[in-house]
């Protein structure tokens, strides 16, 4: 019984093991495929020991497109980065050379092809940077493999874009050439030389905005005919005599002359062939390769690392994130237009500088408090423009070109200033209109004074003029100043016309008031008579013997006006403002005085010690 159970248990365990093995083998490829897909989507997730595309060709193989997988490699690096790029004709061994520099086999490194078609499309990066210390600063060195020149089915414009992109991004640019330097190889440098003239032309003045790459001419050949590789490169770059003025030779000679800009940053190195059977290089170990090649290769590694420096833009070393932004900007510049030119690339790079200068100009003019005098505003505009232009000259890319960006900067500043002028005109109009309305309201108030006063009107008139002169600014000041003067003169004329008539009426009221006061309040006969005389003169004599015009121009009337103005208005006392409170004060004082007098009389009705001596006098007072 126990033997049967044991045998049944063994069979069951065997079945379970078979099922587990089957499921494991069935799920493993799928799991591996999923991990590989995840790696392709996010190369920074952990597995980076492989090459990733950074830039890929478009469908027409004329322009370049960013590849997110390779771009993420740089975006996640926080240390300064340095770039080593290998460029050259297709089928010249660039990918194999990079694998040798990285000590990688062909199976794990960059793809190496032996067919006629190029293996590398666009630009690829090895995902695991080599970390070294440069001036005690940890630097991540990335290696880039570029698509070869002159391959089938591509245009020269595409090659120029690849070449220029590598030249701009690289810290070390290895120009890999088989056997010797040809005229075509020098011609390929045309676009790079133009970029060097623009981007790197100011290095000696320590004003460089983008440090140039170190150019390393790498000649792969087995013999040098007695000359060093440096001598061979120098001789190849010597101008070619052109007595007949052939245009193509002139163009190549111009490139040779321009290469002097890069001469200080260039060097040459030779590398023999690793083995005669080139198609089997990937299968060979170092022991099977030519030992002179192995020694020169190791020396090349040392030279490359000695030339490496962090990529610097505008005096600052770039981190991986900054480098990703530079890559995007460079690619945008190179893809602009059907045929990229050094000028178009420089102008695209200068767009960011233009935006910075415009931001500075906007910040400066935003400090101006509107409305403001046009002369002052123009002066502030000129100062801000000069400062923005100085920033542009200091930070712009390019030495000879950049005219389009400079023109763009001038146009944007001009548009901003035009908008500023329009805003100043509008605010000036609104501000001056408000001051004009305030003056008009003030003049209307002075027309309706309870006690008319020419002095008070003139004071308000002067104050209105003064406030307008001090507070109204901008282009609308002249227009509104003319309107204000016309309004003030009109109001003054109207006030003068009403002033004499109202003063005449107030004198009549005053004479009648004095009659009442003299008769019933203070009982002063002479005051009453004088008031009646004044009333009769105003109502009869002036109407019989004087016309209104002659009355108001009469010297006597002018004396009356002067006396009136003295009592009615002065800088210290405005009777018109205080007329009602003064009237109430006078009336209250008078009533209190009368009450006090009556109360005192009642007290004297009783006899006192003095009155008791004269009984007859007391009786008389009582009666």
Short mmCIF file of C-alpha atoms in Angstrom, two decimals, residues 52-432:
data_model
loop_
_atom_site.label_atom_id
_atom_site.label_comp_id
_atom_site.label_asym_id
_atom_site.label_seq_id
_atom_site.Cartn_x
_atom_site.Cartn_y
_atom_site.Cartn_z
CA UNK A 52 19.84 53.79 -29.16
CA UNK A 53 18.80 56.07 -32.04
CA UNK A 54 19.04 59.78 -31.28
CA UNK A 55 18.23 61.21 -34.71
CA UNK A 56 16.49 59.38 -37.53
CA UNK A 57 15.88 60.32 -41.18
CA UNK A 58 12.41 61.27 -42.34
CA UNK A 59 10.56 59.33 -45.01
CA UNK A 60 12.25 61.29 -47.80
CA UNK A 61 15.71 60.83 -46.28
CA UNK A 62 16.37 64.58 -46.55
CA UNK A 63 15.62 65.90 -43.05
CA UNK A 64 16.20 64.64 -39.52
CA UNK A 65 13.79 63.72 -36.74
CA UNK A 66 14.37 63.29 -33.01
CA UNK A 67 14.13 59.81 -31.53
CA UNK A 68 12.65 59.84 -28.03
CA UNK A 69 14.49 56.70 -26.93
CA UNK A 70 17.92 58.23 -27.42
CA UNK A 71 16.87 61.68 -26.24
CA UNK A 72 15.82 60.26 -22.86
CA UNK A 73 19.38 58.95 -22.40
CA UNK A 74 20.63 62.55 -22.19
CA UNK A 75 17.63 64.05 -20.38
CA UNK A 76 18.28 61.94 -17.27
CA UNK A 77 21.97 62.86 -16.89
CA UNK A 78 22.61 65.59 -14.32
CA UNK A 79 26.38 65.80 -14.75
CA UNK A 80 28.22 67.75 -17.49
CA UNK A 81 28.38 65.81 -20.76
CA UNK A 82 30.98 65.46 -23.50
CA UNK A 83 30.28 64.03 -26.94
CA UNK A 84 32.62 61.99 -29.12
CA UNK A 85 31.27 61.59 -32.65
CA UNK A 86 32.65 59.63 -35.59
CA UNK A 87 31.84 60.88 -39.09
CA UNK A 88 33.00 59.86 -42.52
CA UNK A 89 32.03 58.07 -45.74
CA UNK A 90 29.75 55.07 -45.55
CA UNK A 91 31.40 51.63 -45.35
CA UNK A 92 34.52 53.19 -43.81
CA UNK A 93 34.35 51.29 -40.51
CA UNK A 94 32.91 53.97 -38.21
CA UNK A 95 30.75 51.59 -36.17
CA UNK A 96 33.58 49.06 -35.79
CA UNK A 97 35.91 51.89 -34.70
CA UNK A 98 33.45 53.01 -31.99
CA UNK A 99 33.11 49.45 -30.72
CA UNK A 100 36.90 49.29 -30.50
CA UNK A 101 37.03 52.59 -28.59
CA UNK A 102 34.35 51.29 -26.18
CA UNK A 103 35.99 47.81 -25.91
CA UNK A 104 32.79 46.19 -27.16
CA UNK A 105 32.21 43.25 -29.45
CA UNK A 106 30.10 43.64 -32.58
CA UNK A 107 27.36 41.55 -31.00
CA UNK A 108 26.85 43.89 -28.04
CA UNK A 109 28.01 47.25 -29.48
CA UNK A 110 27.02 49.34 -32.50
CA UNK A 111 25.69 47.35 -35.42
CA UNK A 112 28.31 46.61 -38.06
CA UNK A 113 27.17 45.80 -41.56
CA UNK A 114 28.99 44.25 -44.48
CA UNK A 115 26.40 44.95 -47.14
CA UNK A 116 26.40 47.79 -49.64
CA UNK A 117 23.67 49.62 -47.71
CA UNK A 118 24.68 51.60 -44.65
CA UNK A 119 23.90 49.92 -41.34
CA UNK A 120 23.49 53.09 -39.25
CA UNK A 121 20.54 55.35 -40.09
CA UNK A 122 20.75 58.86 -38.67
CA UNK A 123 22.73 59.17 -35.44
CA UNK A 124 22.95 56.57 -32.67
CA UNK A 125 24.31 56.85 -29.11
CA UNK A 126 25.79 54.21 -26.86
CA UNK A 127 23.43 54.24 -23.90
CA UNK A 128 26.02 53.76 -21.16
CA UNK A 129 28.29 56.83 -20.90
CA UNK A 130 31.93 56.59 -19.90
CA UNK A 131 32.32 58.56 -16.68
CA UNK A 132 35.64 60.36 -16.21
CA UNK A 133 36.89 63.27 -14.14
CA UNK A 134 37.96 66.44 -15.99
CA UNK A 135 39.42 69.15 -13.76
CA UNK A 136 37.97 67.25 -10.79
CA UNK A 137 34.49 67.42 -12.28
CA UNK A 138 32.64 64.22 -13.04
CA UNK A 139 31.81 64.17 -16.75
CA UNK A 140 29.67 61.73 -18.73
CA UNK A 141 31.23 60.98 -22.13
CA UNK A 142 28.79 59.75 -24.79
CA UNK A 143 29.84 58.17 -28.09
CA UNK A 144 27.82 58.87 -31.24
CA UNK A 145 27.76 56.89 -34.46
CA UNK A 146 26.64 58.79 -37.57
CA UNK A 147 25.28 57.67 -40.90
CA UNK A 148 27.97 57.55 -43.56
CA UNK A 149 28.25 60.07 -46.38
CA UNK A 150 27.62 59.42 -50.05
CA UNK A 151 25.54 56.30 -49.55
CA UNK A 152 22.93 55.27 -52.11
CA UNK A 153 19.52 56.95 -52.10
CA UNK A 154 20.48 60.08 -50.14
CA UNK A 155 20.96 63.72 -51.07
CA UNK A 156 23.96 65.90 -50.33
CA UNK A 157 21.69 68.10 -48.20
CA UNK A 158 21.02 65.17 -45.88
CA UNK A 159 24.76 64.52 -45.52
CA UNK A 160 25.32 68.20 -44.75
CA UNK A 161 22.71 68.04 -42.00
CA UNK A 162 24.34 64.98 -40.43
CA UNK A 163 27.80 66.55 -40.68
CA UNK A 164 26.69 69.92 -39.28
CA UNK A 165 24.72 68.34 -36.42
CA UNK A 166 27.72 66.28 -35.37
CA UNK A 167 30.05 69.30 -35.69
CA UNK A 168 27.85 71.48 -33.47
CA UNK A 169 27.12 68.87 -30.79
CA UNK A 170 30.50 67.21 -30.45
CA UNK A 171 33.34 67.86 -28.08
CA UNK A 172 35.60 65.63 -30.20
CA UNK A 173 34.80 65.07 -33.87
CA UNK A 174 36.62 62.13 -35.42
CA UNK A 175 36.71 62.40 -39.21
CA UNK A 176 37.26 58.74 -40.19
CA UNK A 177 38.82 58.47 -43.66
CA UNK A 178 40.11 55.41 -45.49
CA UNK A 179 43.62 55.66 -46.94
CA UNK A 180 43.95 59.42 -47.63
CA UNK A 181 42.33 62.89 -47.68
CA UNK A 182 40.45 63.47 -50.92
CA UNK A 183 39.09 66.64 -52.47
CA UNK A 184 35.59 65.35 -51.77
CA UNK A 185 36.46 64.99 -48.09
CA UNK A 186 37.58 68.62 -47.99
CA UNK A 187 34.45 69.65 -49.87
CA UNK A 188 32.35 67.92 -47.23
CA UNK A 189 33.79 70.34 -44.70
CA UNK A 190 32.23 73.30 -46.54
CA UNK A 191 29.14 73.52 -44.38
CA UNK A 192 31.07 72.78 -41.18
CA UNK A 193 33.56 75.52 -42.08
CA UNK A 194 30.76 78.05 -42.58
CA UNK A 195 29.35 77.06 -39.20
CA UNK A 196 32.84 77.36 -37.71
CA UNK A 197 33.15 80.87 -39.13
CA UNK A 198 29.84 81.80 -37.56
CA UNK A 199 29.86 79.94 -34.25
CA UNK A 200 33.53 79.63 -33.46
CA UNK A 201 35.03 82.74 -35.04
CA UNK A 202 35.16 84.68 -31.77
CA UNK A 203 37.03 82.11 -29.68
CA UNK A 204 40.26 84.12 -29.60
CA UNK A 205 38.42 87.09 -28.15
CA UNK A 206 37.01 84.86 -25.40
CA UNK A 207 33.52 85.81 -26.54
CA UNK A 208 32.57 82.39 -27.92
CA UNK A 209 28.99 81.38 -27.41
CA UNK A 210 29.51 77.80 -28.56
CA UNK A 211 32.92 76.18 -28.15
CA UNK A 212 34.08 74.31 -31.28
CA UNK A 213 34.72 70.61 -31.40
CA UNK A 214 38.25 69.24 -31.52
CA UNK A 215 38.64 67.83 -35.05
CA UNK A 216 40.64 64.61 -35.23
CA UNK A 217 41.59 63.45 -38.71
CA UNK A 218 41.78 59.65 -38.49
CA UNK A 219 43.45 58.10 -41.53
CA UNK A 220 43.15 54.33 -41.76
CA UNK A 221 45.95 53.06 -44.02
CA UNK A 222 48.98 50.77 -43.97
CA UNK A 223 51.65 53.09 -45.37
CA UNK A 224 52.40 56.85 -45.32
CA UNK A 225 55.09 57.06 -48.03
CA UNK A 226 57.61 58.56 -45.63
CA UNK A 227 55.37 61.37 -44.36
CA UNK A 228 53.53 61.60 -41.08
CA UNK A 229 49.75 61.71 -41.12
CA UNK A 230 49.89 65.30 -39.88
CA UNK A 231 52.10 66.27 -42.83
CA UNK A 232 49.74 64.49 -45.20
CA UNK A 233 46.73 66.37 -43.87
CA UNK A 234 48.59 69.69 -43.96
CA UNK A 235 49.67 69.12 -47.56
CA UNK A 236 46.13 68.15 -48.54
CA UNK A 237 44.85 71.40 -47.07
CA UNK A 238 47.33 73.58 -48.98
CA UNK A 239 45.62 75.81 -51.63
CA UNK A 240 45.67 74.38 -55.14
CA UNK A 241 47.05 76.68 -57.87
CA UNK A 242 44.23 77.94 -60.08
CA UNK A 243 45.66 80.06 -62.88
CA UNK A 244 42.54 79.65 -65.02
CA UNK A 245 40.16 80.70 -62.25
CA UNK A 246 38.08 77.52 -62.20
CA UNK A 247 35.10 78.09 -59.93
CA UNK A 248 35.12 74.67 -58.26
CA UNK A 249 38.82 74.95 -57.39
CA UNK A 250 38.24 78.43 -55.97
CA UNK A 251 35.46 77.03 -53.79
CA UNK A 252 37.67 74.22 -52.42
CA UNK A 253 40.55 76.66 -51.87
CA UNK A 254 38.20 78.94 -49.96
CA UNK A 255 37.31 76.00 -47.74
CA UNK A 256 41.03 75.28 -47.24
CA UNK A 257 41.61 78.88 -46.20
CA UNK A 258 38.66 78.83 -43.87
CA UNK A 259 39.91 75.67 -42.20
CA UNK A 260 42.56 77.87 -40.58
CA UNK A 261 39.84 78.76 -38.07
CA UNK A 262 39.79 75.14 -36.95
CA UNK A 263 43.53 74.54 -37.25
CA UNK A 264 44.16 75.20 -33.56
CA UNK A 265 41.48 72.65 -32.67
CA UNK A 266 42.53 69.91 -35.10
CA UNK A 267 45.02 67.07 -35.03
CA UNK A 268 45.74 63.95 -37.09
CA UNK A 269 46.26 60.29 -36.29
CA UNK A 270 46.89 57.20 -38.38
CA UNK A 271 45.54 53.74 -37.77
CA UNK A 272 46.62 50.70 -39.76
CA UNK A 273 44.19 48.10 -41.01
CA UNK A 274 43.28 45.62 -38.24
CA UNK A 275 43.24 42.64 -40.58
CA UNK A 276 43.10 41.86 -44.27
CA UNK A 277 39.83 39.92 -43.92
CA UNK A 278 37.62 42.91 -43.03
CA UNK A 279 34.37 40.96 -43.20
CA UNK A 280 35.54 38.74 -40.33
CA UNK A 281 36.75 41.48 -37.99
CA UNK A 282 33.80 41.08 -35.65
CA UNK A 283 34.69 37.42 -35.11
CA UNK A 284 38.29 38.12 -34.17
CA UNK A 285 39.78 38.69 -30.73
CA UNK A 286 42.61 41.12 -30.10
CA UNK A 287 45.15 38.30 -30.35
CA UNK A 288 44.06 37.64 -33.95
CA UNK A 289 44.26 41.31 -35.00
CA UNK A 290 47.35 43.09 -36.24
CA UNK A 291 49.31 43.92 -33.10
CA UNK A 292 50.41 47.29 -34.47
CA UNK A 293 46.72 48.08 -34.93
CA UNK A 294 46.00 47.03 -31.34
CA UNK A 295 48.79 49.29 -30.04
CA UNK A 296 47.68 52.26 -32.19
CA UNK A 297 44.04 51.68 -31.19
CA UNK A 298 44.92 51.82 -27.50
CA UNK A 299 46.92 54.98 -28.16
CA UNK A 300 43.89 56.43 -29.98
CA UNK A 301 41.75 55.77 -26.91
CA UNK A 302 44.17 57.77 -24.79
CA UNK A 303 44.26 60.64 -27.31
CA UNK A 304 40.47 60.81 -27.54
CA UNK A 305 40.08 60.93 -23.75
CA UNK A 306 42.79 63.61 -23.53
CA UNK A 307 40.89 65.76 -26.05
CA UNK A 308 37.51 65.37 -24.36
CA UNK A 309 36.06 68.38 -22.57
CA UNK A 310 32.51 69.10 -21.38
CA UNK A 311 30.33 70.75 -23.99
CA UNK A 312 30.21 74.48 -23.24
CA UNK A 313 27.61 76.97 -24.49
CA UNK A 314 27.79 80.63 -23.50
CA UNK A 315 30.47 79.87 -20.93
CA UNK A 316 28.46 77.20 -19.09
CA UNK A 317 29.06 73.41 -19.28
CA UNK A 318 25.95 71.56 -20.41
CA UNK A 319 24.28 68.87 -18.35
CA UNK A 320 22.49 66.07 -20.12
CA UNK A 321 19.19 67.92 -19.87
CA UNK A 322 20.74 71.08 -21.33
CA UNK A 323 22.35 69.03 -24.09
CA UNK A 324 18.95 67.57 -25.03
CA UNK A 325 17.62 71.12 -25.44
CA UNK A 326 20.65 72.06 -27.56
CA UNK A 327 20.03 68.99 -29.72
CA UNK A 328 16.41 69.99 -30.29
CA UNK A 329 17.35 73.56 -31.14
CA UNK A 330 20.11 72.47 -33.52
CA UNK A 331 17.85 70.02 -35.30
CA UNK A 332 15.17 72.68 -35.69
CA UNK A 333 17.76 75.03 -37.17
CA UNK A 334 19.10 72.45 -39.62
CA UNK A 335 15.65 71.38 -40.79
CA UNK A 336 14.59 74.96 -41.49
CA UNK A 337 14.09 75.36 -45.21
CA UNK A 338 14.85 72.90 -47.96
CA UNK A 339 18.57 73.63 -47.98
CA UNK A 340 20.19 74.60 -44.67
CA UNK A 341 22.72 77.41 -44.70
CA UNK A 342 25.07 78.66 -42.02
CA UNK A 343 23.09 81.88 -41.88
CA UNK A 344 19.76 80.10 -41.35
CA UNK A 345 21.24 77.90 -38.63
CA UNK A 346 22.75 80.88 -36.86
CA UNK A 347 19.53 82.88 -37.10
CA UNK A 348 17.54 79.99 -35.63
CA UNK A 349 19.99 79.76 -32.74
CA UNK A 350 19.71 83.51 -32.29
CA UNK A 351 15.94 83.36 -31.86
CA UNK A 352 16.39 82.47 -28.20
CA UNK A 353 18.82 85.38 -27.80
CA UNK A 354 16.34 87.70 -29.53
CA UNK A 355 13.59 86.55 -27.18
CA UNK A 356 15.85 87.22 -24.20
CA UNK A 357 16.68 90.71 -25.49
CA UNK A 358 12.99 91.46 -26.13
CA UNK A 359 12.16 90.26 -22.62
CA UNK A 360 14.84 92.59 -21.23
CA UNK A 361 13.49 95.52 -23.30
CA UNK A 362 9.91 94.81 -22.21
CA UNK A 363 11.02 94.67 -18.59
CA UNK A 364 12.80 98.03 -18.91
CA UNK A 365 9.93 99.87 -20.61
CA UNK A 366 7.39 98.30 -18.26
CA UNK A 367 8.96 100.40 -15.50
CA UNK A 368 7.82 103.58 -17.31
CA UNK A 369 4.78 105.09 -15.62
CA UNK A 370 2.38 106.31 -18.27
CA UNK A 371 1.46 108.91 -19.28
CA UNK A 372 4.84 110.50 -19.77
CA UNK A 373 6.41 113.18 -21.92
CA UNK A 374 7.26 111.98 -25.42
CA UNK A 375 10.83 113.28 -25.13
CA UNK A 376 11.43 111.39 -21.89
CA UNK A 377 9.79 108.24 -23.23
CA UNK A 378 11.93 108.35 -26.39
CA UNK A 379 15.06 108.79 -24.28
CA UNK A 380 14.15 105.79 -22.10
CA UNK A 381 13.35 103.79 -25.27
CA UNK A 382 16.78 104.59 -26.72
CA UNK A 383 18.53 103.59 -23.50
CA UNK A 384 16.63 100.28 -23.32
CA UNK A 385 17.31 99.61 -27.02
CA UNK A 386 21.04 100.20 -26.60
CA UNK A 387 21.14 97.88 -23.58
CA UNK A 388 19.19 95.16 -25.43
CA UNK A 389 21.47 95.49 -28.46
CA UNK A 390 24.51 95.18 -26.21
CA UNK A 391 23.11 91.94 -24.77
CA UNK A 392 22.44 90.68 -28.32
CA UNK A 393 25.97 91.51 -29.46
CA UNK A 394 27.41 89.77 -26.43
CA UNK A 395 25.33 86.59 -26.54
CA UNK A 396 24.40 86.17 -30.19
CA UNK A 397 25.70 83.26 -32.21
CA UNK A 398 27.65 84.06 -35.33
CA UNK A 399 30.26 86.59 -36.26
CA UNK A 400 29.62 87.58 -39.87
CA UNK A 401 25.95 86.70 -40.17
CA UNK A 402 23.01 86.95 -37.81
CA UNK A 403 21.58 89.88 -39.75
CA UNK A 404 18.13 88.36 -39.91
CA UNK A 405 18.03 87.90 -36.15
CA UNK A 406 19.28 91.45 -35.66
CA UNK A 407 16.61 92.69 -38.07
CA UNK A 408 14.02 90.64 -36.18
CA UNK A 409 15.15 92.18 -32.90
CA UNK A 410 14.87 95.70 -34.35
CA UNK A 411 11.39 94.96 -35.73
CA UNK A 412 10.13 93.52 -32.44
CA UNK A 413 11.52 96.47 -30.47
CA UNK A 414 9.93 98.83 -32.98
CA UNK A 415 6.54 97.11 -32.62
CA UNK A 416 6.80 97.14 -28.84
CA UNK A 417 7.70 100.82 -28.87
CA UNK A 418 4.79 101.58 -31.23
CA UNK A 419 2.44 99.82 -28.83
CA UNK A 420 4.00 101.77 -25.96
CA UNK A 421 3.45 105.05 -27.82
CA UNK A 422 -0.18 104.12 -28.49
CA UNK A 423 -0.69 103.27 -24.82
CA UNK A 424 0.96 106.53 -23.82
CA UNK A 425 -1.28 108.50 -26.18
CA UNK A 426 -4.39 106.76 -24.84
CA UNK A 427 -3.45 107.24 -21.18
CA UNK A 428 -2.37 110.80 -21.89
CA UNK A 429 -5.72 111.52 -23.51
CA UNK A 430 -7.66 109.94 -20.61
CA UNK A 431 -5.56 111.73 -17.97
CA UNK A 432 -5.72 115.14 -19.67
#
